[in-house]
XYZ file of C-alpha atoms in Angstrom:
492
model
C 105.925 93.206 70.805
C 108.207 95.474 68.795
C 108.894 93.427 65.671
C 107.321 94.050 62.282
C 104.672 91.660 60.958
C 104.088 91.094 57.261
C 101.127 88.736 57.457
C 97.478 89.487 58.054
C 96.216 85.942 58.673
C 97.485 82.605 59.928
C 96.568 79.032 59.082
C 96.016 76.065 61.368
C 99.345 74.714 60.186
C 101.024 77.988 61.186
C 99.696 77.630 64.716
C 100.717 73.973 65.065
C 104.216 74.694 63.750
C 104.580 77.700 66.017
C 103.478 75.816 69.124
C 106.061 73.125 68.402
C 108.748 75.706 67.793
C 107.974 77.613 70.991
C 108.248 74.427 73.015
C 111.535 73.597 71.308
C 112.801 77.071 72.234
C 111.665 76.534 75.825
C 113.644 73.287 76.027
C 116.754 75.039 74.707
C 116.270 77.910 77.156
C 116.199 75.399 80.017
C 119.515 73.942 78.823
C 121.024 77.413 78.563
C 120.017 78.283 82.111
C 121.879 75.215 83.343
C 125.297 75.883 81.830
C 125.383 78.876 79.465
C 127.404 82.018 80.082
C 124.946 84.891 80.426
C 126.215 88.459 80.515
C 125.703 89.643 84.092
C 129.040 91.108 85.178
C 127.936 94.741 85.113
C 124.139 95.125 85.408
C 122.960 97.549 82.743
C 119.716 99.492 83.049
C 117.332 100.863 80.442
C 114.323 103.205 80.205
C 111.444 103.368 77.737
C 109.026 106.290 77.779
C 105.740 106.351 75.848
C 104.700 109.817 74.730
C 101.534 111.643 73.696
C 101.133 114.176 70.892
C 98.685 117.065 71.267
C 97.773 120.034 69.089
C 97.615 123.661 70.188
C 94.128 123.135 71.616
C 95.404 120.226 73.777
C 93.521 117.713 71.640
C 95.209 114.422 70.633
C 97.217 114.945 67.423
C 97.141 111.938 65.052
C 100.508 112.778 63.521
C 103.082 110.306 64.783
C 104.463 109.405 61.326
C 104.901 113.063 60.409
C 106.487 113.918 63.764
C 108.719 110.847 63.719
C 110.030 111.836 60.294
C 110.711 115.358 61.542
C 112.542 114.126 64.655
C 114.697 111.752 62.557
C 116.177 110.039 65.608
C 116.326 106.218 65.881
C 115.701 106.461 69.640
C 112.086 107.456 68.826
C 109.612 104.902 67.442
C 105.923 104.591 66.714
C 103.549 103.204 69.306
C 100.036 101.778 69.122
C 98.074 104.999 68.523
C 98.742 107.692 65.930
C 98.988 110.158 68.836
C 101.776 108.100 70.487
C 105.541 107.864 70.205
C 108.091 105.919 72.228
C 111.532 107.065 73.355
C 114.097 104.373 74.141
C 117.004 105.715 76.158
C 120.428 104.232 75.510
C 121.155 101.537 78.148
C 123.736 102.413 80.771
C 125.080 101.732 84.238
C 123.611 103.806 87.058
C 126.818 103.730 89.088
C 128.567 107.058 89.529
C 126.730 109.757 87.576
C 124.478 107.387 85.635
C 121.265 109.116 86.688
C 122.664 112.540 85.802
C 123.607 111.148 82.379
C 120.079 109.818 81.920
C 118.605 113.178 82.866
C 120.842 115.138 80.513
C 120.225 112.813 77.564
C 116.464 112.484 78.090
C 115.955 116.218 78.431
C 118.040 116.890 75.320
C 116.144 114.272 73.294
C 112.719 115.457 74.426
C 113.508 119.153 73.979
C 114.812 118.536 70.470
C 111.809 116.360 69.602
C 109.414 118.967 70.963
C 111.078 121.666 68.864
C 110.643 119.531 65.735
C 107.041 118.730 66.659
C 106.279 122.429 67.159
C 106.867 122.987 63.438
C 103.696 120.945 62.919
C 101.837 122.794 65.702
C 102.230 119.747 67.952
C 103.525 119.273 71.485
C 104.835 116.193 73.297
C 103.220 115.451 76.650
C 104.435 112.968 79.268
C 101.354 111.667 81.074
C 99.893 108.257 81.931
C 96.571 108.853 80.133
C 96.006 111.923 77.990
C 93.155 113.686 79.838
C 91.524 115.086 76.687
C 91.006 111.711 74.996
C 87.455 110.624 74.289
C 85.683 107.753 72.524
C 86.026 109.247 69.034
C 89.811 109.345 69.341
C 90.258 105.713 70.400
C 89.036 103.894 67.299
C 90.679 101.409 64.950
C 91.234 104.058 62.261
C 93.579 105.876 64.652
C 95.883 102.912 65.228
C 99.377 103.488 63.861
C 99.762 102.391 60.268
C 102.487 99.816 60.974
C 100.917 96.498 60.037
C 101.947 94.801 63.280
C 99.427 96.854 65.227
C 96.603 95.984 62.838
C 97.458 92.288 62.985
C 97.693 92.336 66.777
C 94.323 94.088 66.959
C 92.722 91.514 64.672
C 94.151 88.609 66.649
C 93.057 89.942 70.062
C 89.570 90.901 68.902
C 89.263 87.623 67.005
C 90.317 85.591 70.045
C 87.712 87.390 72.158
C 84.982 87.005 69.541
C 83.037 90.073 70.666
C 83.453 93.751 71.553
C 85.867 94.676 74.338
C 84.087 96.026 77.394
C 85.518 98.715 79.639
C 83.946 98.930 83.086
C 86.004 100.974 85.545
C 84.510 102.074 88.863
C 86.414 104.768 90.694
C 85.485 108.218 91.944
C 83.162 108.156 88.935
C 82.246 105.229 86.690
C 83.033 104.517 83.053
C 81.268 101.781 81.152
C 81.624 101.468 77.391
C 82.399 99.044 74.568
C 84.911 99.116 71.738
C 85.383 96.954 68.657
C 89.191 97.276 68.713
C 92.150 97.462 71.098
C 92.503 101.196 70.374
C 91.746 102.173 74.019
C 95.046 100.505 74.953
C 96.783 103.367 73.136
C 95.642 105.646 75.952
C 98.010 103.806 78.325
C 101.354 105.586 78.069
C 103.904 104.129 80.422
C 107.404 104.397 81.800
C 109.300 101.103 81.687
C 112.494 100.192 83.503
C 114.889 97.434 82.476
C 117.373 95.855 84.867
C 119.869 93.234 83.750
C 120.240 90.380 86.253
C 122.096 87.074 86.511
C 120.138 83.831 86.019
C 120.670 82.669 89.604
C 119.323 85.937 91.057
C 116.515 86.579 88.571
C 113.798 85.074 90.778
C 114.808 87.273 93.711
C 114.637 90.416 91.589
C 111.332 89.477 89.959
C 109.733 88.569 93.290
C 110.993 91.814 94.795
C 109.600 93.764 91.812
C 106.193 92.201 92.376
C 106.241 92.980 96.087
C 107.090 96.674 95.622
C 104.837 97.325 92.615
C 102.091 98.733 94.833
C 104.371 101.315 96.430
C 105.704 102.314 93.013
C 102.208 102.878 91.638
C 100.954 104.735 94.693
C 103.708 107.365 94.706
C 103.984 107.545 90.893
C 100.297 107.589 89.894
C 99.566 110.015 87.055
C 96.447 108.770 85.233
C 93.270 109.880 87.022
C 91.075 110.733 84.007
C 89.668 108.765 81.067
C 86.923 109.891 78.692
C 86.280 112.907 80.912
C 85.677 110.866 84.067
C 87.757 110.752 87.228
C 88.371 107.064 87.900
C 91.412 105.548 89.654
C 94.550 107.428 90.670
C 96.316 105.175 88.148
C 93.455 104.331 85.769
C 96.009 103.024 83.265
C 96.218 99.770 85.273
C 92.531 98.959 84.930
C 92.369 100.218 81.350
C 95.286 98.113 80.137
C 93.941 95.012 81.887
C 90.560 95.388 80.188
C 91.503 96.810 76.774
C 93.571 93.755 75.744
C 91.496 91.048 77.436
C 90.997 88.175 75.010
C 88.528 86.404 77.317
C 84.746 86.611 76.988
C 82.819 86.412 80.263
C 82.522 82.632 80.135
C 86.285 82.111 80.047
C 86.748 84.615 82.866
C 84.262 82.591 84.937
C 86.303 79.455 84.240
C 89.431 81.076 85.651
C 91.310 81.436 82.360
C 94.293 83.712 82.924
C 94.230 87.236 81.439
C 97.033 88.283 79.086
C 97.621 91.417 81.173
C 98.655 89.622 84.303
C 100.076 90.271 87.733
C 100.774 86.556 88.072
C 99.711 84.075 90.719
C 102.802 82.898 92.636
C 106.325 83.683 93.700
C 108.903 82.031 91.448
C 112.173 80.140 91.907
C 113.565 80.697 88.380
C 112.984 82.795 85.282
C 112.074 79.510 83.607
C 108.851 79.440 85.660
C 107.578 82.544 83.845
C 108.417 81.427 80.317
C 106.957 77.998 81.046
C 103.731 79.593 82.292
C 103.544 81.657 79.116
C 103.729 78.532 76.975
C 101.383 76.481 79.157
C 98.625 79.042 79.696
C 98.515 81.354 76.674
C 97.670 80.428 73.073
C 99.761 82.222 70.452
C 98.497 85.501 69.032
C 101.160 85.873 66.330
C 102.281 82.388 65.205
C 105.265 83.480 63.119
C 108.171 81.040 62.785
C 111.755 81.854 61.897
C 114.190 79.536 60.132
C 116.562 79.076 63.066
C 116.756 75.666 64.725
C 117.743 76.609 68.283
C 118.990 73.096 69.080
C 121.415 73.143 66.159
C 122.643 76.619 67.060
C 123.230 75.611 70.680
C 125.062 72.408 69.727
C 127.247 74.392 67.326
C 128.328 76.667 70.169
C 126.248 79.650 69.050
C 123.709 81.819 70.853
C 120.133 80.900 69.887
C 117.810 83.807 69.095
C 114.788 81.914 70.497
C 112.674 84.208 68.313
C 109.394 82.369 68.777
C 109.710 82.230 72.564
C 110.552 85.926 72.689
C 107.675 86.875 70.388
C 105.245 84.871 72.497
C 106.588 86.496 75.663
C 105.927 89.892 74.067
C 102.207 89.116 73.804
C 101.816 88.217 77.495
C 101.649 91.544 79.278
C 102.999 90.893 82.757
C 103.435 93.979 84.922
C 106.954 92.690 85.563
C 108.023 90.875 82.423
C 110.998 88.517 81.996
C 113.219 89.332 79.031
C 115.766 87.190 77.186
C 117.889 89.229 74.790
C 121.245 89.225 73.015
C 123.693 92.113 72.950
C 127.080 92.032 71.239
C 126.801 88.291 70.772
C 126.129 87.517 74.458
C 122.745 86.573 75.920
C 121.401 88.285 78.993
C 118.283 88.374 81.155
C 116.326 91.436 82.282
C 113.409 92.309 84.498
C 111.166 94.752 82.618
C 109.196 96.785 85.157
C 106.028 98.084 83.463
C 103.821 99.361 86.275
C 104.385 103.128 86.057
C 102.900 105.892 83.919
C 104.919 108.395 81.935
C 105.611 111.844 83.400
C 105.083 114.322 84.808
C 108.692 115.508 84.260
C 112.028 113.936 83.423
C 113.244 114.420 86.983
C 110.032 112.863 88.367
C 110.553 109.821 86.152
C 114.168 109.501 87.249
C 113.076 109.763 90.881
C 110.723 106.857 90.146
C 113.649 105.033 88.529
C 115.929 105.587 91.522
C 113.182 104.387 93.859
C 112.659 101.229 91.789
C 116.277 100.315 91.084
C 117.376 100.992 94.644
C 114.403 99.343 96.317
C 114.398 96.230 94.153
C 118.071 95.655 94.917
C 117.567 96.303 98.617
C 114.653 93.840 98.694
C 116.331 91.192 96.509
C 119.470 91.131 98.656
C 117.741 91.281 102.051
C 118.598 88.543 104.539
C 114.936 87.613 104.909
C 113.101 87.933 101.577
C 109.873 89.916 101.633
C 108.181 87.152 99.613
C 108.758 84.741 102.496
C 106.599 87.021 104.666
C 104.032 88.500 102.236
C 101.533 86.272 100.454
C 101.361 86.656 96.707
C 97.640 87.415 96.891
C 98.398 90.256 99.326
C 100.964 91.680 96.901
C 98.335 91.661 94.145
C 95.676 93.208 96.387
C 98.173 95.902 97.391
C 98.869 96.602 93.702
C 95.253 97.229 92.807
C 94.584 99.178 96.021
C 97.493 101.475 95.123
C 96.216 101.916 91.573
C 92.763 102.871 92.854
C 93.730 105.259 95.651
C 97.295 106.353 94.928
C 98.773 108.384 97.766
C 95.760 107.553 99.959
C 96.194 103.785 99.630
C 96.366 101.513 102.661
C 98.625 98.503 102.075
C 99.198 95.281 103.956
C 102.841 94.822 104.954
C 104.574 92.175 107.065
C 105.054 93.147 110.719
C 103.156 96.397 110.127
C 99.716 95.131 109.196
C 97.533 97.710 107.445
C 99.643 100.827 106.882
C 99.258 104.050 104.850
C 101.500 103.814 101.819
C 103.143 107.152 102.599
C 104.147 105.892 106.056
C 105.454 102.645 104.564
C 107.543 104.507 102.013
C 108.945 107.088 104.430
C 109.759 104.773 107.313
C 110.627 101.466 105.606
C 111.111 101.589 101.852
C 113.159 104.757 101.292
C 115.994 103.602 103.585
C 116.074 100.290 101.711
C 116.115 102.118 98.372
C 119.005 104.296 99.522
C 120.995 101.225 100.561
C 120.250 99.597 97.223
C 121.487 102.626 95.288
C 124.633 102.573 97.393
C 125.047 98.966 96.324
C 124.932 100.088 92.686
C 127.549 102.751 93.418
C 125.247 105.704 92.689
C 126.655 109.117 93.619
C 125.337 110.208 97.022
C 124.162 113.582 95.685
C 122.092 111.932 92.934
C 120.721 109.377 95.392
C 119.624 112.024 97.868
C 118.191 114.375 95.261
C 116.067 111.733 93.533
C 114.884 109.854 96.608
C 114.217 113.249 98.178
C 111.586 113.826 95.484
C 109.824 110.603 96.502
C 110.050 111.686 100.141
C 108.524 115.087 99.405
C 105.678 113.541 97.405
C 104.828 111.510 100.495
C 105.124 114.481 102.858
C 103.037 116.809 100.660
C 100.631 114.086 99.553
C 101.032 115.226 95.964
C 101.943 113.209 92.876
C 100.840 113.695 89.270
C 97.363 112.262 89.835
C 96.756 114.532 92.843
C 97.936 117.614 90.951
C 95.734 116.802 87.950
C 92.571 116.227 89.983
C 93.157 119.271 92.199
C 93.726 121.490 89.162
C 90.584 120.255 87.415
C 88.580 120.689 90.619
C 89.835 124.278 90.949
C 89.004 125.057 87.317
C 85.475 123.737 87.769
C 84.830 125.451 91.107
C 86.694 128.737 90.751
C 86.720 129.365 86.997
C 83.256 127.959 86.326
C 84.477 125.591 83.604
C 82.664 122.402 82.707
C 84.602 119.125 82.884
C 85.733 119.142 79.243
C 87.007 122.720 79.418
C 88.612 122.102 82.808
C 90.545 119.109 81.436
C 91.823 121.151 78.501
C 92.776 123.990 80.847
C 94.621 121.568 83.133
C 96.491 119.885 80.281
C 97.651 123.209 78.843
C 99.068 124.130 82.249
C 100.553 120.653 82.702
C 102.362 120.894 79.348
C 103.886 124.231 80.341
C 105.083 123.041 83.754
C 106.406 119.757 82.400
C 109.282 121.430 80.562
C 110.441 123.351 83.624
C 111.630 119.966 84.929
C 110.567 120.983 88.413
C 109.130 117.961 90.291
C 105.353 117.764 90.373
C 105.039 118.118 94.145
C 106.304 121.716 93.711
C 103.860 122.662 90.938
C 101.437 125.477 91.825
C 97.741 124.778 92.103
C 96.231 127.735 90.291
C-alpha cells in the first residue's frame, strides 16, 4: 500500500461507495482478462529491499526522514517505521547479464546511501528483523510520519477493536501485546516481482506457493525478536500476527486473516482478486473519479485504482499485481516470503533461485500442484519458517525429506533449467545457484550465522543476551559490506 492518504476517517457512505466501486473494477478486470492486450512479450523482473537504520551502538535509529533527505535518490522511500527505508531497484530483464547489472546497481545505491547515512552517525543494515529491537522501539510514536501509515494503523486497530497480541513459540517464547501495528515495522523483507502473461499467471502463482517453503528455509535471516530466539524466520509469524484484524472470536469462526497464504490452487489471477473482494472488508475506502467502464469502452486502459488499493491491504505471501507501464497494462507475481540480507550477493542468489525455480515449476509437464495438496504447501511453509535449514518438508514422490536434500537433488536442477529458459548467462547462473548449494552443504544461512554468533558471544565472551545481540549485529554490519556470501562468514 504505497499511495499517500489525506484522510484520517471515513464515513459509512465512503465505505458503501468504495465497495460498489471495487466491484465495478472487478467486473472490468474480468472483461480485460478476456480480450485485452496485456504487456507480456518480454517478462520484466523487479526487486524491493526493506532496510534498517542503526546508530553507532547498533540501536535502531529513528531517522528515516533525515537519511532519506540526505540520500536524495527517488529509488529510496520511507517504510512503516522511522528506522526503516525501502530501496526499489529499476525493473529489468534477467537475460544475459541481468543479474550482474542488478548486483552492480544495488551495491552502488547501498554504498552511496550508507555513505550519506554515516554523516548522521547512522548505518544501513540488511536483515529480516533487527536483532536489537525491543518493545520500547516498536510503538506508535515511532511510525513514519507519512499520514498513510497512521491511517492504516488506525483502521487495522479499529477493525480489531482491542490490542494486538503477539504469541510466538520457538526455541524460546515471546508473548506480548501492542496497541498499534508498530511491530510490523520489524519485518524487513526482500520482494521479487515477475511479469507474466494472463494465461500463465495461475501456473506461476501456484508454483510460487509450492516453492515458498524451500525459499524460506534456505533464505531465513530473522531468528531474534525482543531479545528472544524464536523461529529461523520469525518475520513470518510476526507479520501474520502484527496486522491481524481479527479478535479471537472471528478467528474461531474461520474468518480469513489479512496476512494470508491462501487456501487453494487457482486457475486464473481473477480468482485472487475475487477472493479479496469477497472475503476482506475495505481498510482504506478511498474512491477516485475514474469510471473504469467508460475508460474501457473508450479504448483506454483503466487504472482500477480502488481494486489495486484494496489488493494492497491484503497481504498475501505471493500477491497478484495489476499495473500500468508506458500506457500498457501488465500482471505480476509479487513474491514476498523472504527477509532482507545478509548481503547483496546473497539476495541475488535468492532471486536466481526463485526466478529460475518458479519458471521450471510453472513450465513442467506435470505441475507440482497436481501432486501436492495446498494444505501440505502451507504446512511446508510454516515448517520452513520455524526450522529453516533443519526443516523437514513433504514432497511428492519423496515423502518427508530434509529441505537441504530436496534443494540439492531436486530443486536446484530445476532452477538452473529455468534460468536457462530466461537466457541468463551460464556464469551468473552457476555463481548464484552455487551460493544456494553451499548454504545447503554447510548448513549455514543468515539465521544460522546469527544464532551461532550470539551463542558464541554468550558462552565464550561471557556476554548477556542483550550485549551478545549488539556484538553480533556490529559484526554482521561489517561483514555485510564485504559482499561475501553468508555461508563463508567466520564464526568468531
